[in-house]
PDB file of C-alpha atoms and ligand atoms in Angstrom:
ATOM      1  CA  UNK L   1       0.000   0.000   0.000  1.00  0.00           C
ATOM      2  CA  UNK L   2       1.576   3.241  -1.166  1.00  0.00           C
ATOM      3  CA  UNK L   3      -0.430   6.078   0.299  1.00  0.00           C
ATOM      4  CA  UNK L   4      -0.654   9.646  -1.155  1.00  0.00           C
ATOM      5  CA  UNK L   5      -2.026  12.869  -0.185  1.00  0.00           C
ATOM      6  CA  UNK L   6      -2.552  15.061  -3.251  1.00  0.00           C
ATOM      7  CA  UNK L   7      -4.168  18.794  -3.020  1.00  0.00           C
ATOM      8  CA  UNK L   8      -6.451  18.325  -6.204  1.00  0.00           C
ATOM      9  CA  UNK L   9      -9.834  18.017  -7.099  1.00  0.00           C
ATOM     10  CA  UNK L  10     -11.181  14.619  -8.080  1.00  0.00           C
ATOM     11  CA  UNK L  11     -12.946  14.158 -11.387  1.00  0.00           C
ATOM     12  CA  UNK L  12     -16.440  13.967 -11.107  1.00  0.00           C
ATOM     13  CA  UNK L  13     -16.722  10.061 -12.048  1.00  0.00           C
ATOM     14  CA  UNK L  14     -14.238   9.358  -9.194  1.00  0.00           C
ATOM     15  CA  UNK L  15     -16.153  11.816  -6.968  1.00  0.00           C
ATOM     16  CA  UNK L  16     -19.499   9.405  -7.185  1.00  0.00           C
ATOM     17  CA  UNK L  17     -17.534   5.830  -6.685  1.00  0.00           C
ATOM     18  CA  UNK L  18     -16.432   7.252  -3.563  1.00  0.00           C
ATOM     19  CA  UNK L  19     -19.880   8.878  -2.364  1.00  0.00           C
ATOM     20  CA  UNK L  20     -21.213   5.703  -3.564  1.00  0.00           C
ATOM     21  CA  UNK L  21     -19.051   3.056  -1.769  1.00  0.00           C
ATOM     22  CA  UNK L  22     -19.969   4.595   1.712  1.00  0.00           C
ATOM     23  CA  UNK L  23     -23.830   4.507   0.699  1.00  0.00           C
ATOM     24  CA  UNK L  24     -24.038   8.462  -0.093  1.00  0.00           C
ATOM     25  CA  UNK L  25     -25.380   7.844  -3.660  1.00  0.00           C
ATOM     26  CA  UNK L  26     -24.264  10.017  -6.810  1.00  0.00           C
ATOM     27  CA  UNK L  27     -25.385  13.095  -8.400  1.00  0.00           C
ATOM     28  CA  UNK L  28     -25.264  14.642 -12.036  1.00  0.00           C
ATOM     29  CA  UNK L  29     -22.098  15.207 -12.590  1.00  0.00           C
ATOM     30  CA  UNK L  30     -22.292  18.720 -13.839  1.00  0.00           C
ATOM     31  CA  UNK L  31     -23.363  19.661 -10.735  1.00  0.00           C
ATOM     32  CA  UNK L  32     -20.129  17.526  -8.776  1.00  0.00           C
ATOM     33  CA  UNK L  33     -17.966  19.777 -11.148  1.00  0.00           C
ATOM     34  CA  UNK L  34     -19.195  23.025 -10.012  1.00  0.00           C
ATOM     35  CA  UNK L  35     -19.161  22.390  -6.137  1.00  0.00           C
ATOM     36  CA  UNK L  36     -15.317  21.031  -6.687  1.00  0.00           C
ATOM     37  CA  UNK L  37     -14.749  24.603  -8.709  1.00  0.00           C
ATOM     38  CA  UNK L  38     -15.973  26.213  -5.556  1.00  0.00           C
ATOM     39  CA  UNK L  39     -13.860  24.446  -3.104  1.00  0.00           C
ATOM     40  CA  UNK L  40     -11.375  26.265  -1.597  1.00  0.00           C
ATOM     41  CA  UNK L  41      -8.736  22.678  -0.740  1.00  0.00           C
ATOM     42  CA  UNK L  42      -9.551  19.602  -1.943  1.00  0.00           C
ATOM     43  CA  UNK L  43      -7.624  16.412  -0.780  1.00  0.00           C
ATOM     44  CA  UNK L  44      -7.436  13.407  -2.605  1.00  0.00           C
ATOM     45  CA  UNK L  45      -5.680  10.508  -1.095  1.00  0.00           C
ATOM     46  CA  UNK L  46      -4.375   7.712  -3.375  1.00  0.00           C
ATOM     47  CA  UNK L  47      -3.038   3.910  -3.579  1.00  0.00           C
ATOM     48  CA  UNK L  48      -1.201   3.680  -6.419  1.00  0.00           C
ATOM     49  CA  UNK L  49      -3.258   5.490  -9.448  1.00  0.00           C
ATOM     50  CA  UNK L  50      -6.456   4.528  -7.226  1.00  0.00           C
ATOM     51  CA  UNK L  51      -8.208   7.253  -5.176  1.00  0.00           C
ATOM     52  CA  UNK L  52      -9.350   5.965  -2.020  1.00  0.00           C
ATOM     53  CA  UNK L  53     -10.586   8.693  -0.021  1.00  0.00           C
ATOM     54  CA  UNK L  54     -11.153  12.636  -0.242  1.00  0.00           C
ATOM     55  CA  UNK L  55     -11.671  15.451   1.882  1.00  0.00           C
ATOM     56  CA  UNK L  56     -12.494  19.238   1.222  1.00  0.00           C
ATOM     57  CA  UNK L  57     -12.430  22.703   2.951  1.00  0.00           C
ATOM     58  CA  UNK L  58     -15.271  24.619   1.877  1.00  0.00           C
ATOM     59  CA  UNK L  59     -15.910  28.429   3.064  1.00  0.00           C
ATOM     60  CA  UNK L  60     -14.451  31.889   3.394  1.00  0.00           C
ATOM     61  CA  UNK L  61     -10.978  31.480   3.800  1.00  0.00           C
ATOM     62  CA  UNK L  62     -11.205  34.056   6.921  1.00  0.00           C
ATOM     63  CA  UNK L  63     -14.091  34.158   9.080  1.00  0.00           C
ATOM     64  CA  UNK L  64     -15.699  30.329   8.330  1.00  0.00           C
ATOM     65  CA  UNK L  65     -14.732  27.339   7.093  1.00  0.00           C
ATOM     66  CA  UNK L  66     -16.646  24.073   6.821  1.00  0.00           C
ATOM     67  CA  UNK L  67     -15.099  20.395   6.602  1.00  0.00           C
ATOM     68  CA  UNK L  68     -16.971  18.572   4.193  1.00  0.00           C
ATOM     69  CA  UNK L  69     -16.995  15.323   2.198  1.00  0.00           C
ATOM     70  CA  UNK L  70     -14.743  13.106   4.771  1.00  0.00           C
ATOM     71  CA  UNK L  71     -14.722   9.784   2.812  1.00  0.00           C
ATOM     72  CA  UNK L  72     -12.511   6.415   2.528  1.00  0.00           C
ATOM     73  CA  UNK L  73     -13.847   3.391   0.492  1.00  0.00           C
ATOM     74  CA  UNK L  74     -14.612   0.460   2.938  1.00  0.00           C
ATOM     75  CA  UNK L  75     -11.945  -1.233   2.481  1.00  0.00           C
ATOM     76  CA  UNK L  76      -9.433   0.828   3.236  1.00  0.00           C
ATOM     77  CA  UNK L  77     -11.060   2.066   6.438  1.00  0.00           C
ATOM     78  CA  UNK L  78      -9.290   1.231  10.102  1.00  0.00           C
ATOM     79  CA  UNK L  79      -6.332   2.009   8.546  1.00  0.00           C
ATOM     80  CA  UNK L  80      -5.612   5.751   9.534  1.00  0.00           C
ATOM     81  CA  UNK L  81      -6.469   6.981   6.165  1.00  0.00           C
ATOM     82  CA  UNK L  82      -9.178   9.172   7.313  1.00  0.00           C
ATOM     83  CA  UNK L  83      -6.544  10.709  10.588  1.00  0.00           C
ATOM     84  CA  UNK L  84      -4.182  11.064   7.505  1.00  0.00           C
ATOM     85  CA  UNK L  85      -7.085  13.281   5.816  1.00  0.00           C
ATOM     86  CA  UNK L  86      -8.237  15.510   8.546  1.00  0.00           C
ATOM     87  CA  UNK L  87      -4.860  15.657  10.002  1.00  0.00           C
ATOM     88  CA  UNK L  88      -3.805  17.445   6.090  1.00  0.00           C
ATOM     89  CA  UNK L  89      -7.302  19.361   6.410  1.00  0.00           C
ATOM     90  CA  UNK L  90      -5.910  20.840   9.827  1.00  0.00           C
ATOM     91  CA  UNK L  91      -2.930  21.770   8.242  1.00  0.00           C
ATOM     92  CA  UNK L  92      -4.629  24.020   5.972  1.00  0.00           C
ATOM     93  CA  UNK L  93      -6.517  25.287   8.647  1.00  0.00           C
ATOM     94  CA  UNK L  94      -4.064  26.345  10.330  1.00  0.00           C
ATOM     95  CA  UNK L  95      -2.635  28.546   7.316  1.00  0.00           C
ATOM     96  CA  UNK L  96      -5.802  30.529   7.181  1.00  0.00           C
ATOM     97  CA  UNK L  97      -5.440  30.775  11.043  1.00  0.00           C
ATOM     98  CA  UNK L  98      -2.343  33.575   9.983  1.00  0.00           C
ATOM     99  CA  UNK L  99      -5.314  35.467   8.638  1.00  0.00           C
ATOM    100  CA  UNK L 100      -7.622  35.334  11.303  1.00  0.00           C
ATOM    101  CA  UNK L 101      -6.922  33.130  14.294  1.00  0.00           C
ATOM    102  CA  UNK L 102     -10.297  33.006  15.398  1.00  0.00           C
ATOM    103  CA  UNK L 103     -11.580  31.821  11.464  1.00  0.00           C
ATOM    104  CA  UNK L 104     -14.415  28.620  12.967  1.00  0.00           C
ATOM    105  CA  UNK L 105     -14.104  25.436  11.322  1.00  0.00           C
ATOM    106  CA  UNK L 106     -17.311  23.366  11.526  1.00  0.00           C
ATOM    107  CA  UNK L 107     -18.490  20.198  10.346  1.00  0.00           C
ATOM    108  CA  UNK L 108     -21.682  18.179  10.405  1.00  0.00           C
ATOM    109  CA  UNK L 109     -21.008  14.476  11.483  1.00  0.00           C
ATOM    110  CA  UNK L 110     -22.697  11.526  10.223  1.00  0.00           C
ATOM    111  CA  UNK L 111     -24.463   9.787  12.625  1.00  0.00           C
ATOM    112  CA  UNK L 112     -22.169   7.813  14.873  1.00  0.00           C
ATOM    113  CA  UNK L 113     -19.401   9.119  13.605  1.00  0.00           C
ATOM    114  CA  UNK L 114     -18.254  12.019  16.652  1.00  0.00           C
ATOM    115  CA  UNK L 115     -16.212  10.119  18.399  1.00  0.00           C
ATOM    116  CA  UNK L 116     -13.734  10.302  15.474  1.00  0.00           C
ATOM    117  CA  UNK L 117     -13.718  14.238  15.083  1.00  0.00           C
ATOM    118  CA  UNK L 118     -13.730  14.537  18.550  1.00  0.00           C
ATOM    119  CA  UNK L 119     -10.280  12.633  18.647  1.00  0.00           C
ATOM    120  CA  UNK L 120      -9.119  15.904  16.257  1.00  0.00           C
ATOM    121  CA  UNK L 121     -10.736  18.360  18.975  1.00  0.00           C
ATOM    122  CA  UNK L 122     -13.890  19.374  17.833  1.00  0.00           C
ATOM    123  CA  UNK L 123     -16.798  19.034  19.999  1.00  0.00           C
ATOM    124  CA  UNK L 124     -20.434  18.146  19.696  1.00  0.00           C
ATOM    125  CA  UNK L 125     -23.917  20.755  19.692  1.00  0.00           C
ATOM    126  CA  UNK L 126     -25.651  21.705  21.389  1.00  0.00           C
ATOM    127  CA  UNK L 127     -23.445  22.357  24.354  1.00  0.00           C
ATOM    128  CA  UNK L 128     -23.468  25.148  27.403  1.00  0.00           C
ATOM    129  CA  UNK L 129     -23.051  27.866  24.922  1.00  0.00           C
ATOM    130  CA  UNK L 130     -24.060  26.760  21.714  1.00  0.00           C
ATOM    131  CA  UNK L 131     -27.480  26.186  20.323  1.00  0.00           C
ATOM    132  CA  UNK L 132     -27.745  22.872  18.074  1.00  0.00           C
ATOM    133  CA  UNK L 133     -26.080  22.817  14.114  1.00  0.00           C
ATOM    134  CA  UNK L 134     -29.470  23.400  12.011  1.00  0.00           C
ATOM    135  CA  UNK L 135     -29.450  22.087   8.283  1.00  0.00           C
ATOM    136  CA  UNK L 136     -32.457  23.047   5.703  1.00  0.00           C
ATOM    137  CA  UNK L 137     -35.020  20.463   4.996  1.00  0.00           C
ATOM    138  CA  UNK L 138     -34.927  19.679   1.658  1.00  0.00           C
TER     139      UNK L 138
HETATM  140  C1  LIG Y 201     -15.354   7.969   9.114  1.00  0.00           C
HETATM  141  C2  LIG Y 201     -14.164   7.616   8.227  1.00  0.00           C
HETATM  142  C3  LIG Y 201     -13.753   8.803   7.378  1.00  0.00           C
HETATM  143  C4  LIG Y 201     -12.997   7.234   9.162  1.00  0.00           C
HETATM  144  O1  LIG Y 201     -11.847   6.956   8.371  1.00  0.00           O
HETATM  145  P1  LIG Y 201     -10.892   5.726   8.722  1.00  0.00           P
HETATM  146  O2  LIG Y 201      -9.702   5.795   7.847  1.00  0.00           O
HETATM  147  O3  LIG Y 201     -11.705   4.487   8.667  1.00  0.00           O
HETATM  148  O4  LIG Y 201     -10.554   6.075  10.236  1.00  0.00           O
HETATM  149  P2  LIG Y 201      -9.148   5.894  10.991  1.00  0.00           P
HETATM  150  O5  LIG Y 201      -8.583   4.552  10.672  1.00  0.00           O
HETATM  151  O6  LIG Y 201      -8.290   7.067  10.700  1.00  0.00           O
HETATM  152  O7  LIG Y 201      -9.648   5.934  12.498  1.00  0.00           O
HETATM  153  C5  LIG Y 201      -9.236   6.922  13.390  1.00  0.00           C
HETATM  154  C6  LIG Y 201      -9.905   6.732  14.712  1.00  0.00           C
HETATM  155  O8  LIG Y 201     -11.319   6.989  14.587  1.00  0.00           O
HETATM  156  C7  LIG Y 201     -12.049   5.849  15.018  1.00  0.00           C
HETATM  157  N1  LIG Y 201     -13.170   5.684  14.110  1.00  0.00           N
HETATM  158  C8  LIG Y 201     -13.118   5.353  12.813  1.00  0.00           C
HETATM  159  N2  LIG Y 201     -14.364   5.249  12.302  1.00  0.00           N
HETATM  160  C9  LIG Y 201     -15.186   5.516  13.339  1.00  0.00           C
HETATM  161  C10 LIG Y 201     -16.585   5.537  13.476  1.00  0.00           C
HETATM  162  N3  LIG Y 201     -17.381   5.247  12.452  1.00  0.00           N
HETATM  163  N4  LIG Y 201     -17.103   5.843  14.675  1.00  0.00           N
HETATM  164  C11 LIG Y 201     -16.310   6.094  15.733  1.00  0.00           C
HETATM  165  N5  LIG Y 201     -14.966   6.081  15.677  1.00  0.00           N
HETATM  166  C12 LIG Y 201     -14.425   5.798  14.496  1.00  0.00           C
HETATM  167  C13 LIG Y 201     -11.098   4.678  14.890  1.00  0.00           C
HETATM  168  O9  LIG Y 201     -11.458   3.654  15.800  1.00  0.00           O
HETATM  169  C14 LIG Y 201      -9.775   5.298  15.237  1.00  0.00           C
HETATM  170  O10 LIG Y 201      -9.622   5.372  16.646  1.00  0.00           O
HETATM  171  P3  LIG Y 201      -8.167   5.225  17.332  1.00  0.00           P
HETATM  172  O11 LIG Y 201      -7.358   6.384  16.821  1.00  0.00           O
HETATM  173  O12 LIG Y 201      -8.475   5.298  18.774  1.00  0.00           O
HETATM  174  O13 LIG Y 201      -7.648   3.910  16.850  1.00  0.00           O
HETATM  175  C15 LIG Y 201     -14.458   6.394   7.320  1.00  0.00           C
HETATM  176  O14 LIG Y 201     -14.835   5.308   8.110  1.00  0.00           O
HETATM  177  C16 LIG Y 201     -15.523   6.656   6.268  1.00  0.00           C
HETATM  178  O15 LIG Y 201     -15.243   7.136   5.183  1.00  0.00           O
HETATM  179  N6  LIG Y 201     -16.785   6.328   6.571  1.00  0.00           N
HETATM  180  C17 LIG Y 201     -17.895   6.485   5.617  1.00  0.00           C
HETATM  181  C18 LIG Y 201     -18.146   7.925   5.235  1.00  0.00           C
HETATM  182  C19 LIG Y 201     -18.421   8.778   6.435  1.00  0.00           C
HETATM  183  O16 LIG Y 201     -19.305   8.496   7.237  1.00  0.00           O
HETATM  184  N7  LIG Y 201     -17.660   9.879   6.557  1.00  0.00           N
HETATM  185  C20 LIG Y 201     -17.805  10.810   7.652  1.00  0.00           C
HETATM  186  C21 LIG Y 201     -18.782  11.841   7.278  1.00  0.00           C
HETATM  187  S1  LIG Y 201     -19.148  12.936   8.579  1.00  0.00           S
END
């Protein structure tokens, strides 16, 4: 196994086998295009020529940034791959921290899957003093 973090945007058709090996389904892929134009860091993480997980920044640069997309096909998961990913995302984080130290990084976790964000520091809603993360129906 020959692991590689690359700052690049998948192609769209690689985009859906990931969503689609962790049971997220695909979408047109016109529409995948445009959201990875919009990113502001995109992580792909290889095995050879194969990509075998993602992550992406998305945001402001300066005030908010959101984690998004954490993904690593099944069966390369348990393997640190997905530390390896948010571990690079914090990375970048920390550059646009030179901007504004205070910038917020948030995320929405899938259910059940806290406990490993919390293991990178962040911490659950709603809390003392925040309310809870809202998302719009669709
Ligand atoms: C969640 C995911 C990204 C984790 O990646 P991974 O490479 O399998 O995780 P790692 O091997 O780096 O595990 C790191 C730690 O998190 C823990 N962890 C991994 N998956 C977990 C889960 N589903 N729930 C709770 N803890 C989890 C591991 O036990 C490990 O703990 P340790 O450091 O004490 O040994 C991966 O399982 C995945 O892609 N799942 C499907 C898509 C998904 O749900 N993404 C998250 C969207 S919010």
């Amino acid at each position: 196994m020959k692991i590689k973090y690359i700052n690049r945007n998948p192609e769209a058709k690689e985009y859906n086998r990931l969503t689609d090996s962790v049971g997220w389904g695909i979408r047109d892929e016109k529409i995948i295009q445009q959201a990875l134009e919009n990113t502001l860091y995109s992580l792909c993480v290889y095995d050879g020529d194969r990509l075998i997980g993602y992550g992406r920044i998305i945001g402001d640069k300066t005030i908010f940034l959101y984690i998004q997309d954490i993904i690593v096909i099944p069966e390369y998961q348990g393997k640190k791959i997905g530390t390896g990913i948010i571990t690079e995302l914090l990375k970048k984080v920390e550059e646009y921290k030179k901007v504004n130290p205070n910038i917020r990084t948030y995320l929405g976790a899938s259910k059940g899957k806290e406990n490993f964000y919390e293991k990178f520091g962040f911490i659950s809603r709603p809390n003392e003093e925040l309310g809870a993360g809202m998302i719009l129906k669709s």
